[in-house]
PDB file of C-alpha atoms and ligand atoms in Angstrom:
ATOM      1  CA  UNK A1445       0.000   0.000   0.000  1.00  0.00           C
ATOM      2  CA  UNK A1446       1.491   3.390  -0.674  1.00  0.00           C
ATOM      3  CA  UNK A1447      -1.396   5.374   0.661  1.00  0.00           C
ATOM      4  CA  UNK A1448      -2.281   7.878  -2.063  1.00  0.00           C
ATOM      5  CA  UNK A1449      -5.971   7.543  -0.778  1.00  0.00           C
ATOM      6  CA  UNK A1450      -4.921   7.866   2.825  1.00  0.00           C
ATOM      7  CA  UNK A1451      -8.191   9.114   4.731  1.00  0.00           C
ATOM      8  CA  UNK A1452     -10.676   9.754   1.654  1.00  0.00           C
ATOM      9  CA  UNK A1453     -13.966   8.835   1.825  1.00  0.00           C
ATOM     10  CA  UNK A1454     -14.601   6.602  -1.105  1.00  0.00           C
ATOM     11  CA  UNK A1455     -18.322   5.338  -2.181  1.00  0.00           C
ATOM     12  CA  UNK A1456     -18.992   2.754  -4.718  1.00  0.00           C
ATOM     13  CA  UNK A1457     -21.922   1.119  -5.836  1.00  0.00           C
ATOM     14  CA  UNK A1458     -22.322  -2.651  -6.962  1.00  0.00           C
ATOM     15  CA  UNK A1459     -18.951  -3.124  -4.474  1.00  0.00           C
ATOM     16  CA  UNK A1460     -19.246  -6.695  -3.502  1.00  0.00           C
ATOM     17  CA  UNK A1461     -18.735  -8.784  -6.749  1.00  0.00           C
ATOM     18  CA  UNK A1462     -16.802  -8.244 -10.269  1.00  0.00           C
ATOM     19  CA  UNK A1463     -15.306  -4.595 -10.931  1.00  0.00           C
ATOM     20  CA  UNK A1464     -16.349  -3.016  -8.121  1.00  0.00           C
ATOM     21  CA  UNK A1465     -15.250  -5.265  -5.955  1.00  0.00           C
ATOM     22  CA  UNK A1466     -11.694  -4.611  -7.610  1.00  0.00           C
ATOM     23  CA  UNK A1467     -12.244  -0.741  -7.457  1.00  0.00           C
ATOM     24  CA  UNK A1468     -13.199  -1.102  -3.601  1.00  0.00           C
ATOM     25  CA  UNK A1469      -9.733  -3.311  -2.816  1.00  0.00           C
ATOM     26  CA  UNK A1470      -7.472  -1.253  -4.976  1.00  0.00           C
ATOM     27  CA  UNK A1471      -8.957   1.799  -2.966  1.00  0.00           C
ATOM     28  CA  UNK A1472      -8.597  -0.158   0.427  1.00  0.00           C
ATOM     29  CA  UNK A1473      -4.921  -1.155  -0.904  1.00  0.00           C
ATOM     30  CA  UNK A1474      -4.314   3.046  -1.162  1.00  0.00           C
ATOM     31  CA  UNK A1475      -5.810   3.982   2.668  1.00  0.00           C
ATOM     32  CA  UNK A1476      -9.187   5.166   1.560  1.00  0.00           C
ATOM     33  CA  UNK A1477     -12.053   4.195   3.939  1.00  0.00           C
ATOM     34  CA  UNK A1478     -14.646   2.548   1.253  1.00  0.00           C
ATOM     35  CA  UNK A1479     -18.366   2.845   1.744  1.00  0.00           C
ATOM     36  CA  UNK A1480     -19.832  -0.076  -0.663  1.00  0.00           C
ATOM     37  CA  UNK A1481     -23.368  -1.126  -1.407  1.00  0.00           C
ATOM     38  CA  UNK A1482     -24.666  -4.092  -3.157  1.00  0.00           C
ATOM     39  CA  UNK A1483     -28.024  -4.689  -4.400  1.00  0.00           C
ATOM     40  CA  UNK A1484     -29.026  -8.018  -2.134  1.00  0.00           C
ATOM     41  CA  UNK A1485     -26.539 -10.862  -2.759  1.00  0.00           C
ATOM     42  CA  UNK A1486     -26.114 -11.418   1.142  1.00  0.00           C
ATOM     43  CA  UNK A1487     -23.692 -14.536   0.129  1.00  0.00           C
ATOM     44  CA  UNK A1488     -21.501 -12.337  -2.035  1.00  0.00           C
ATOM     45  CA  UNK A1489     -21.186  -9.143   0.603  1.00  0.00           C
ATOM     46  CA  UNK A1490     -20.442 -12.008   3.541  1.00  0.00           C
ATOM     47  CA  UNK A1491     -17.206 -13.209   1.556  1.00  0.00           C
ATOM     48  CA  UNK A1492     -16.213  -9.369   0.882  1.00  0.00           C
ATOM     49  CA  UNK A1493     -16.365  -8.427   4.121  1.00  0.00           C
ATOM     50  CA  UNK A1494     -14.378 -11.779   5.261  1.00  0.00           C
ATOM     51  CA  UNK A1495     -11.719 -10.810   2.931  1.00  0.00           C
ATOM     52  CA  UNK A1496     -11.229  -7.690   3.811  1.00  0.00           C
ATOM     53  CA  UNK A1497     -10.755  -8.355   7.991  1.00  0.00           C
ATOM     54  CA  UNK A1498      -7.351  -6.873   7.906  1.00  0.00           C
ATOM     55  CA  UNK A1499      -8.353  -3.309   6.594  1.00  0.00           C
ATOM     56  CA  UNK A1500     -10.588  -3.127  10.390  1.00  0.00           C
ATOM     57  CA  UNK A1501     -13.417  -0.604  10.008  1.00  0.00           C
ATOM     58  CA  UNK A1502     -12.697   1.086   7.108  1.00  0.00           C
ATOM     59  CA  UNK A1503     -14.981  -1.071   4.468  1.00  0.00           C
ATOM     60  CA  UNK A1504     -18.276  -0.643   5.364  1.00  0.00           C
ATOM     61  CA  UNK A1505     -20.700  -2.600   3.161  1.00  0.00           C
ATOM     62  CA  UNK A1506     -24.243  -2.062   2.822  1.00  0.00           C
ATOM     63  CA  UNK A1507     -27.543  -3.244   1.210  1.00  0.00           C
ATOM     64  CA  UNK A1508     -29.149  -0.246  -0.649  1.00  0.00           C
ATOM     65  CA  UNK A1509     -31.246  -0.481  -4.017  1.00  0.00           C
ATOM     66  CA  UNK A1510     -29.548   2.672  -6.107  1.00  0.00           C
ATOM     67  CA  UNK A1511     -32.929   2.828  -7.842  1.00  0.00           C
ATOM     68  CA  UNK A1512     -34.644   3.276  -4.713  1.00  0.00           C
ATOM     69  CA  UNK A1513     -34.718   7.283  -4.136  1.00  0.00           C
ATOM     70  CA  UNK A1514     -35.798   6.433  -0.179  1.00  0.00           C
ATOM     71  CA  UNK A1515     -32.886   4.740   0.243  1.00  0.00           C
ATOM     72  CA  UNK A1516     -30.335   6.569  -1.262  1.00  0.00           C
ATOM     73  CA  UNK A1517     -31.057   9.333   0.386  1.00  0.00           C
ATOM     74  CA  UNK A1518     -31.093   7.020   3.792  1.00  0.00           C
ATOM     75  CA  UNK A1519     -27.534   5.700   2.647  1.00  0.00           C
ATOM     76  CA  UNK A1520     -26.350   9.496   2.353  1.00  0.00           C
ATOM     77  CA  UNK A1521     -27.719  10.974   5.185  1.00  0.00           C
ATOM     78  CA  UNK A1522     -26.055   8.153   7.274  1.00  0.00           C
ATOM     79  CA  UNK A1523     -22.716   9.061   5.506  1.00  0.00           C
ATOM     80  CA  UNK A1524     -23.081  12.736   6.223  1.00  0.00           C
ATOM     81  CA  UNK A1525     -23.917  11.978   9.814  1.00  0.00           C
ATOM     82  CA  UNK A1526     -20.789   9.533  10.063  1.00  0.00           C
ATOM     83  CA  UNK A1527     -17.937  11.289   7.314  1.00  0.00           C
ATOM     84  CA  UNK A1528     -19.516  15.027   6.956  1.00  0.00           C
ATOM     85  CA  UNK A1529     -18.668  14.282   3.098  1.00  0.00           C
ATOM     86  CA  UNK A1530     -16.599  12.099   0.974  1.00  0.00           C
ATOM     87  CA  UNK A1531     -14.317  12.454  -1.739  1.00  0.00           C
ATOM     88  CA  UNK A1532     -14.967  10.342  -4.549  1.00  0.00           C
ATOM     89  CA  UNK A1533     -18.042   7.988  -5.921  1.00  0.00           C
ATOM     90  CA  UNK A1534     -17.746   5.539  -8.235  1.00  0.00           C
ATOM     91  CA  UNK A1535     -21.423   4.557  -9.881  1.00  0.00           C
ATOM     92  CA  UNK A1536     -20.632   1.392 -10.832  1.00  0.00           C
ATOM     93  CA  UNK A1537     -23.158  -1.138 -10.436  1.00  0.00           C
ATOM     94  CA  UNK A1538     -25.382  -2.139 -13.268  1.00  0.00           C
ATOM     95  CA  UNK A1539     -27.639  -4.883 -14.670  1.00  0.00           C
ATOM     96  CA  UNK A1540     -28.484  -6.097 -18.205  1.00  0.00           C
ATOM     97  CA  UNK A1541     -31.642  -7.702 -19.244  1.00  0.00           C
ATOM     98  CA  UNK A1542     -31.026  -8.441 -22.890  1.00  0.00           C
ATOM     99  CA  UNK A1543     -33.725  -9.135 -25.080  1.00  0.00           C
ATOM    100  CA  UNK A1544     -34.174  -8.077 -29.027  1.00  0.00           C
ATOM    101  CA  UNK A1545     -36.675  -4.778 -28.673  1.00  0.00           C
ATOM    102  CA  UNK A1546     -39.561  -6.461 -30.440  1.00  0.00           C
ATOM    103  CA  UNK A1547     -39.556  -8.914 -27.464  1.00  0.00           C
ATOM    104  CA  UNK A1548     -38.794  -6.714 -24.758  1.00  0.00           C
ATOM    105  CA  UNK A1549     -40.965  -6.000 -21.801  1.00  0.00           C
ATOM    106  CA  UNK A1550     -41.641  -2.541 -20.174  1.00  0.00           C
ATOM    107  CA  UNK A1551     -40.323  -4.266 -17.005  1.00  0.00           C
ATOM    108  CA  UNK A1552     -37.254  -4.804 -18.569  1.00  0.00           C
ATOM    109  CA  UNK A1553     -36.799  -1.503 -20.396  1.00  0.00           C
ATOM    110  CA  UNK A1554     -37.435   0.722 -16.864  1.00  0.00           C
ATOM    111  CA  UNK A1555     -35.423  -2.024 -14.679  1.00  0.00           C
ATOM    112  CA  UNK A1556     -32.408  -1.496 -16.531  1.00  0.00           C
ATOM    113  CA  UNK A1557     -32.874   2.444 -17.216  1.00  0.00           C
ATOM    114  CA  UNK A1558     -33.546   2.583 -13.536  1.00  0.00           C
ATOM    115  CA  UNK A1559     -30.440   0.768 -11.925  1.00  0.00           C
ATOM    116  CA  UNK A1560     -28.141   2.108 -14.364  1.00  0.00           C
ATOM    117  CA  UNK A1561     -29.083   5.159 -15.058  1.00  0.00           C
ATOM    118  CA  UNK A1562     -31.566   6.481 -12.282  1.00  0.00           C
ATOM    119  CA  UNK A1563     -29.162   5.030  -9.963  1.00  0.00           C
ATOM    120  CA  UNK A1564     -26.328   6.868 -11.146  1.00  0.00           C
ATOM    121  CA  UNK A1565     -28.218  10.299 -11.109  1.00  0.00           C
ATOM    122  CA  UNK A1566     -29.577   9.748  -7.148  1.00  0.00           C
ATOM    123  CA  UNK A1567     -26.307   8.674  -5.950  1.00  0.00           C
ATOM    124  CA  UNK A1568     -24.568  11.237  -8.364  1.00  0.00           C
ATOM    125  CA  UNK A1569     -26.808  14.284  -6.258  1.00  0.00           C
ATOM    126  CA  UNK A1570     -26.493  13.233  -3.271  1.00  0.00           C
ATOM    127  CA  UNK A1571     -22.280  12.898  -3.665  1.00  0.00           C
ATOM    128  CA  UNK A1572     -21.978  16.602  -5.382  1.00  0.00           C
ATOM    129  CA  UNK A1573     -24.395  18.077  -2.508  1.00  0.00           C
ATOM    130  CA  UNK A1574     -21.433  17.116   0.233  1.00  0.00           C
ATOM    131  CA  UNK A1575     -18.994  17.567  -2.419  1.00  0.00           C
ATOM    132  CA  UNK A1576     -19.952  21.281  -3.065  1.00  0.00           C
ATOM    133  CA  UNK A1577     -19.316  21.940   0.658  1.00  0.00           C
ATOM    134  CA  UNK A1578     -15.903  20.694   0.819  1.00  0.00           C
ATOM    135  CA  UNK A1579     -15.407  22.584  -2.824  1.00  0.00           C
ATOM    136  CA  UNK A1580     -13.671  19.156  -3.898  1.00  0.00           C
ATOM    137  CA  UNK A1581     -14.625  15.638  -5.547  1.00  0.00           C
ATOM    138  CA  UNK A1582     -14.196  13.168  -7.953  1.00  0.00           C
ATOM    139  CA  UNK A1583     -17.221  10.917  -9.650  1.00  0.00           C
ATOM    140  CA  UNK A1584     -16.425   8.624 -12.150  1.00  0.00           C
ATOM    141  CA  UNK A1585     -19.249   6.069 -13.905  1.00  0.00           C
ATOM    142  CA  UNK A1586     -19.049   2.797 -15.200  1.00  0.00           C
ATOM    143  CA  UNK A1587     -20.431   2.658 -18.280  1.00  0.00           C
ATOM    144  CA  UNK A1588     -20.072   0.447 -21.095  1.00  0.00           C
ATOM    145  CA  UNK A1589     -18.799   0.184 -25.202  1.00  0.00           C
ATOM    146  CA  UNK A1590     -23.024  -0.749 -25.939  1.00  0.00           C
ATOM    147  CA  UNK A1591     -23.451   3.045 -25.202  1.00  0.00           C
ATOM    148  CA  UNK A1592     -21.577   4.217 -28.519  1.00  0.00           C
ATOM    149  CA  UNK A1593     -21.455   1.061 -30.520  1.00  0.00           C
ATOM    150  CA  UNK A1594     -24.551  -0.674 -29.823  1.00  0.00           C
ATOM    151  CA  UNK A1595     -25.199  -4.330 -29.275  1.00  0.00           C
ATOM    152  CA  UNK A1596     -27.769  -6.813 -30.355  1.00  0.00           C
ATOM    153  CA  UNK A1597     -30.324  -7.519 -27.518  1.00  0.00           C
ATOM    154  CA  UNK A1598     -29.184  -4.617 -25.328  1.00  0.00           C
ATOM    155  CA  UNK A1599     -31.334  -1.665 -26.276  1.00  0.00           C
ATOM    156  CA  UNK A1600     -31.938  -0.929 -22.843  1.00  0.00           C
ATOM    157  CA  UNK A1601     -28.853  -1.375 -22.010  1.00  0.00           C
ATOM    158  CA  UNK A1602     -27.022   0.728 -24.267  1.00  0.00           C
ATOM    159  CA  UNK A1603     -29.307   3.410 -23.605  1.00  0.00           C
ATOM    160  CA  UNK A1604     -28.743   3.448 -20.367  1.00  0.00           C
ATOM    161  CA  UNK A1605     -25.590   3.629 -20.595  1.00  0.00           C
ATOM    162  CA  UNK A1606     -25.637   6.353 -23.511  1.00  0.00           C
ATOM    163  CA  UNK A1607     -27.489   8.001 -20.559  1.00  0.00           C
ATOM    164  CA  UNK A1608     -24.833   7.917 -18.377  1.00  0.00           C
ATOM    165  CA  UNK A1609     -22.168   9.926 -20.406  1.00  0.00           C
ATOM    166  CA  UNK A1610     -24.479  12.621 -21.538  1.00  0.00           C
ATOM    167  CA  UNK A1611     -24.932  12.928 -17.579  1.00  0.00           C
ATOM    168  CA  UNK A1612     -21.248  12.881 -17.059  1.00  0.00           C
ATOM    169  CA  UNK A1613     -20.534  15.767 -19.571  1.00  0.00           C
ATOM    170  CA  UNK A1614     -23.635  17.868 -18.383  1.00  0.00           C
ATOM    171  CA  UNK A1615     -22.530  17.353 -14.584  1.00  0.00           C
ATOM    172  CA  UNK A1616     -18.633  17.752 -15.323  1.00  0.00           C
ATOM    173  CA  UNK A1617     -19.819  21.169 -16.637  1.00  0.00           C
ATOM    174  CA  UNK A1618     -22.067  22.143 -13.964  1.00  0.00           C
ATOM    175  CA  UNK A1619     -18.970  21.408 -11.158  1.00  0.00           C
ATOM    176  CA  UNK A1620     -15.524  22.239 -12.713  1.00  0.00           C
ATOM    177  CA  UNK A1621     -15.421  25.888 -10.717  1.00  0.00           C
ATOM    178  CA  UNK A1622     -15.550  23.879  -7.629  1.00  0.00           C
ATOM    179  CA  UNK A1623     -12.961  21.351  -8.416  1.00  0.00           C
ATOM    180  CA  UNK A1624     -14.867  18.521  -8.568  1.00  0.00           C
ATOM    181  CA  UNK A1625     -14.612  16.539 -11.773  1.00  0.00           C
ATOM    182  CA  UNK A1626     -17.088  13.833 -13.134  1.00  0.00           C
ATOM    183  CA  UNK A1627     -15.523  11.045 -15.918  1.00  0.00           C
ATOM    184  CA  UNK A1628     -16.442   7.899 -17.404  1.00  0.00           C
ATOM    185  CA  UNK A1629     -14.685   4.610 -17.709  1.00  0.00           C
ATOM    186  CA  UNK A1630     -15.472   2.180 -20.341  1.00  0.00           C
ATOM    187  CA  UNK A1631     -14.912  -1.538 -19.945  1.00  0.00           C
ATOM    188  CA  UNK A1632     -14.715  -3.722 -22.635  1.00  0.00           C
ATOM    189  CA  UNK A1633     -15.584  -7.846 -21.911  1.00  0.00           C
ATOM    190  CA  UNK A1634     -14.130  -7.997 -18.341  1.00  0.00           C
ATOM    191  CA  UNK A1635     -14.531 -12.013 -16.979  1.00  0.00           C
ATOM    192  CA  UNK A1636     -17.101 -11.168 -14.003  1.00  0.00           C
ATOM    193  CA  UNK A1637     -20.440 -12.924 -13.011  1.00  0.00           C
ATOM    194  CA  UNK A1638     -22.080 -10.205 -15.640  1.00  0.00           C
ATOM    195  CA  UNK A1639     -20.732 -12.014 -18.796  1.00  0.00           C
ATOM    196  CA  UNK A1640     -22.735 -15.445 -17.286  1.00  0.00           C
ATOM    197  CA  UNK A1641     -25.091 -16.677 -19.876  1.00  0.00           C
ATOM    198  CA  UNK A1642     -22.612 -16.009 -22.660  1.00  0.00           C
ATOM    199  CA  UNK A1643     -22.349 -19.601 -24.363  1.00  0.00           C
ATOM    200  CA  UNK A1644     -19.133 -20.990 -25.764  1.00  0.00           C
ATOM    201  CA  UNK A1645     -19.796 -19.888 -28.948  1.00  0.00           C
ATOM    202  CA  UNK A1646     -20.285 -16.265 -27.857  1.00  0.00           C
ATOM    203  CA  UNK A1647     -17.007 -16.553 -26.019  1.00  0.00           C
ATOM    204  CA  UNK A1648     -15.217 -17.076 -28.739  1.00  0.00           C
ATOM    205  CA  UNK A1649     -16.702 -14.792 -30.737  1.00  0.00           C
ATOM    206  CA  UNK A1650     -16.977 -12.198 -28.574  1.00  0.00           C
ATOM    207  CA  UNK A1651     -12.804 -12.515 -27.756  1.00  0.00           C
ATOM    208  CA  UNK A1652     -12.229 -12.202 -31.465  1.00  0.00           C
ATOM    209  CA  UNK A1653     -13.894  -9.030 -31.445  1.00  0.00           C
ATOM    210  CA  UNK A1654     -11.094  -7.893 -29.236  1.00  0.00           C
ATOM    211  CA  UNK A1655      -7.873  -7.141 -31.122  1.00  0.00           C
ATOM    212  CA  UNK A1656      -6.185  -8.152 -27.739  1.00  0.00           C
ATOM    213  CA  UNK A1657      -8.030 -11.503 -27.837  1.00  0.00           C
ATOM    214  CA  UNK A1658      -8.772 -11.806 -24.636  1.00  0.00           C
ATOM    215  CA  UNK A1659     -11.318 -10.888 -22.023  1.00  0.00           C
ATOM    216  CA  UNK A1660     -10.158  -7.828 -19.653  1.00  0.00           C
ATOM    217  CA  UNK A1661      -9.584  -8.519 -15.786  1.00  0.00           C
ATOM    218  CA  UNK A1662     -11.377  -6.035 -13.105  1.00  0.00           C
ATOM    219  CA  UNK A1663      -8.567  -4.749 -11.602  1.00  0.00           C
ATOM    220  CA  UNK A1664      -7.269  -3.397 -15.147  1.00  0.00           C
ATOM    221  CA  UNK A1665     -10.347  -1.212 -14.696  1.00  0.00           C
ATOM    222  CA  UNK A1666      -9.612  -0.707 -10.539  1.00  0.00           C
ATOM    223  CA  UNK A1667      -6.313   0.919 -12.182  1.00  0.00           C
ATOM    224  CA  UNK A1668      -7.837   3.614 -14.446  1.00  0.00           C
ATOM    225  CA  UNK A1669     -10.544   4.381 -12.179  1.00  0.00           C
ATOM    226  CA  UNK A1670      -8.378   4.933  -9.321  1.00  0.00           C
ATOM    227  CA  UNK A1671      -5.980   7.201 -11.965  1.00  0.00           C
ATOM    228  CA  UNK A1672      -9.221   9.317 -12.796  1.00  0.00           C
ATOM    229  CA  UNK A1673      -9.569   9.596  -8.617  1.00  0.00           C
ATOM    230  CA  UNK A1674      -5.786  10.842  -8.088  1.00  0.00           C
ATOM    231  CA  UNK A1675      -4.987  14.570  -7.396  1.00  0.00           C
ATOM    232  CA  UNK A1676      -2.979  13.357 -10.711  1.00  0.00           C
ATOM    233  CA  UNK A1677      -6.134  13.855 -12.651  1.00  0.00           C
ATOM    234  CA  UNK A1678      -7.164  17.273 -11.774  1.00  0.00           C
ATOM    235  CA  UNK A1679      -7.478  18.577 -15.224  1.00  0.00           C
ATOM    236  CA  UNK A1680      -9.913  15.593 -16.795  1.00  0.00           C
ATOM    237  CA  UNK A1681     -13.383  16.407 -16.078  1.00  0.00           C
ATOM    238  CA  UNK A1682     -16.386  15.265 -18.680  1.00  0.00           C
ATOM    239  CA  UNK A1683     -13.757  13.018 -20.376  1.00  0.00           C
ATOM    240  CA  UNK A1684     -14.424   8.707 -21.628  1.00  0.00           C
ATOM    241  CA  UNK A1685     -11.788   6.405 -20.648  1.00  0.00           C
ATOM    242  CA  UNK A1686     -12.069   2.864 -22.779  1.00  0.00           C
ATOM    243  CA  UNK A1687     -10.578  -0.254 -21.185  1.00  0.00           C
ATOM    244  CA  UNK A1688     -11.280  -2.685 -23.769  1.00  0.00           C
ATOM    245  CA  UNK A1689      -8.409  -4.031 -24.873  1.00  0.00           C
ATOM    246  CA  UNK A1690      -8.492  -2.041 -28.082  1.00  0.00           C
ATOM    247  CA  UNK A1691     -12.584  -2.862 -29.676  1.00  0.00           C
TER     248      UNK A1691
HETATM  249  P1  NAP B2218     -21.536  -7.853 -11.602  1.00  0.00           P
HETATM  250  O1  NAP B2218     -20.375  -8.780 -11.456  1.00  0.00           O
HETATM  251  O2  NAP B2218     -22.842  -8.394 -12.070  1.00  0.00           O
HETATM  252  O3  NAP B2218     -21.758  -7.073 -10.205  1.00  0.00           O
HETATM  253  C1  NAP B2218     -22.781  -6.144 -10.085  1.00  0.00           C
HETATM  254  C2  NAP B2218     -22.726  -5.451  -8.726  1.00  0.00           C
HETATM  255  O4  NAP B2218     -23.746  -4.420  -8.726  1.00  0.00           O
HETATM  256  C3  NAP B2218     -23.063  -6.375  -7.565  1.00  0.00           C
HETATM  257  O5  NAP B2218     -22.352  -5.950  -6.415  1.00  0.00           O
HETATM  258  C4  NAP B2218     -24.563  -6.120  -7.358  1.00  0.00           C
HETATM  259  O6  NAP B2218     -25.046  -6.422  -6.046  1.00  0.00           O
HETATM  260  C5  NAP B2218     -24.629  -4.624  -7.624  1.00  0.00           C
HETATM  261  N1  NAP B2218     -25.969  -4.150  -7.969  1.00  0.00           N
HETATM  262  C6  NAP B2218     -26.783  -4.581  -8.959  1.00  0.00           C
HETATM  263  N2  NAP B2218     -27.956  -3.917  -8.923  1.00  0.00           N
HETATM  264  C7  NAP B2218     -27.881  -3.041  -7.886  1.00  0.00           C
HETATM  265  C8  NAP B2218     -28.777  -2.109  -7.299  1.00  0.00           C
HETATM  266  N3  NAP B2218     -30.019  -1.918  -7.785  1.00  0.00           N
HETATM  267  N4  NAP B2218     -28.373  -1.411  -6.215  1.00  0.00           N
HETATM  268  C9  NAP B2218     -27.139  -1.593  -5.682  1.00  0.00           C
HETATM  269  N5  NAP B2218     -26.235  -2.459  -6.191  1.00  0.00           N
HETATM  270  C10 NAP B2218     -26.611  -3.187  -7.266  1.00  0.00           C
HETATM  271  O7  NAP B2218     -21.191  -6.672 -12.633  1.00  0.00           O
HETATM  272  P2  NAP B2218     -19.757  -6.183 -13.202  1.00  0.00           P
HETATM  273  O8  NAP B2218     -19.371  -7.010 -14.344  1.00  0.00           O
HETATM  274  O9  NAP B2218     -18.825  -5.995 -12.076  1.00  0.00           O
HETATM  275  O10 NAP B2218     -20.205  -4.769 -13.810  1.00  0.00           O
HETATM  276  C11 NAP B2218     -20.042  -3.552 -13.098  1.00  0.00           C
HETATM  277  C12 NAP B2218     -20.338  -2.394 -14.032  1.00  0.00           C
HETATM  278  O11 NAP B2218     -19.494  -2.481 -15.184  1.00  0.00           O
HETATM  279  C13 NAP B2218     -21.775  -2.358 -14.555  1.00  0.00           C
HETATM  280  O12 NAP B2218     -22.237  -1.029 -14.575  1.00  0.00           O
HETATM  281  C14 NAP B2218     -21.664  -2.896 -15.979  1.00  0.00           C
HETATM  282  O13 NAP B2218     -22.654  -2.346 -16.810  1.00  0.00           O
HETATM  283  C15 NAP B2218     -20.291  -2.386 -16.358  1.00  0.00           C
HETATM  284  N6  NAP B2218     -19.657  -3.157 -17.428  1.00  0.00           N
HETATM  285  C16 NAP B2218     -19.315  -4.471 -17.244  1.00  0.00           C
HETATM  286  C17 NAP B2218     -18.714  -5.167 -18.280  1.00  0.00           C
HETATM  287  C18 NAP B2218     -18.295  -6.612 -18.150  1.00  0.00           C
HETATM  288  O14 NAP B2218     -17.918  -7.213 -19.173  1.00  0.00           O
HETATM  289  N7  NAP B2218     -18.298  -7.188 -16.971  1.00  0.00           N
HETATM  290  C19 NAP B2218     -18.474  -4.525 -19.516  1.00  0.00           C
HETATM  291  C20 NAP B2218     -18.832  -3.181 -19.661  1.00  0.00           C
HETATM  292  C21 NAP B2218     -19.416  -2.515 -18.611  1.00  0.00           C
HETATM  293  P3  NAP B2218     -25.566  -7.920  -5.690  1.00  0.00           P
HETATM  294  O15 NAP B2218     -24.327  -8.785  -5.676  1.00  0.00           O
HETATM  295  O16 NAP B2218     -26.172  -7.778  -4.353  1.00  0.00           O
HETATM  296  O17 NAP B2218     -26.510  -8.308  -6.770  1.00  0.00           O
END
């Protein structure tokens, strides 16, 4: 650990499995005290927290629906009672329920558009109303190569995610004066539990899409989100980082 995070307050959504499990033990690795939530996968937080004994207090990993308005603003009013602000957020957690359009349910349309991109605004308003006080933050969003390229099945999805960056470069704009900046990062295929249901077939297929030819791992993306959450990034605000291996 060399402690470039020593004492922030660091808040990430969907911290328990895949990426942001990465982002929250990279952050852990630099000193940062990490305030993670996780949509309900009580099996998946338990092992989180188990591995993370020898960091003592400072993960603190919740159950809170981002979609759920009530109880982001529960989850934030905690935090300001406990940290006064924080310093960064990272809105990463997201779903996918792919279907071709013609198929696709209204359920699944406003369950995807509300995780990922509802989510990301409520947790995004609460973090810049602490932020403003302290006249310093970072936000960065997870979003996804389906927002500019588009992929079969994922209408919702990619709109969502579209969503997300034309929120990133509206909000970078309406906080650069106070020094807090707002980014994206763009995985490519990164081997989590979110790529289950991909056959063999699509595997393969999918990895030849890559000029790398392979899948990317989430703490390639820890790395780049932490960069975008350095003092060393002070200067990149509305801005798209891709980790994708080159698609
Ligand atoms: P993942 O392995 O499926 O993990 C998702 C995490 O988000 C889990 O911690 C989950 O909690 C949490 N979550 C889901 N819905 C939530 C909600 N309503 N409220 C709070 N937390 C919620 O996903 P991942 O692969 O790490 O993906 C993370 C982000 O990267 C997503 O935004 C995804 O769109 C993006 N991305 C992923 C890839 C990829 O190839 N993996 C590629 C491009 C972009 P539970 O465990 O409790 O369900």
């Amino acid at each position: 650990m060399n402690g470039s995070f020593n004492g922030q307050k660091v808040v990430i959504s969907g911290a328990s499995r895949g990426i942001g499990r990465a982002i929250a033990r990279s952050f852990l690795k630099q000193g940062a005290t990490v305030i993670g939530v996780y949509a309900g996968n009580e099996v998946a937080a338990e092992k989180m927290r188990l591995e993370c004994q020898d960091v003592g207090d400072r993960l603190r990993l919740s159950r809170c629906d981002i979609s759920d308005p009530a109880q982001v603003a529960e989850l934030f009013q905690a935090i300001e009672e406990e940290f006064s602000s924080i310093d960064v957020l990272v809105n990463n957690a997201g779903i996918r329920r792919d279907k071709l359009m013609a198929l696709m349910d209204i359920e699944d349309w406003q369950q995807v558009i509300n995780v990922n991109l509802t989510g990301t605004f409520l947790m995004a308003k609460h973090a810049v109303l602490l932020m403003l006080k302290q006249k310093y933050g970072r936000i960065i969003n997870i979003t996804s190569p389906a927002a500019s390229l588009g992929f079969q099945g994922q209408t919702n999805y990619s709109a969502s995610k579209a969503g997300q960056m034309g929120l990133t470069r509206s909000l970078a704009k309406e906080t650069a004066r106070k020094k807090i900046t707002v980014n994206c990062v763009a995985p490519g295929f990164i081997d989590t539990d979110f790529l289950d249901g991909l056959d063999e077939n699509q595997v393969v297929e999918y990895k030849k899409m890559v000029p790398m030819r392979r899948f990317g791992r989430a703490e390639e993306v820890a790395a780049a989100v932490l960069f975008l959450a350095s003092a060393d990034a002070a200067y990149i605000t509305g801005s798209l980082l891709n980790v994708n291996g080159g698609l």
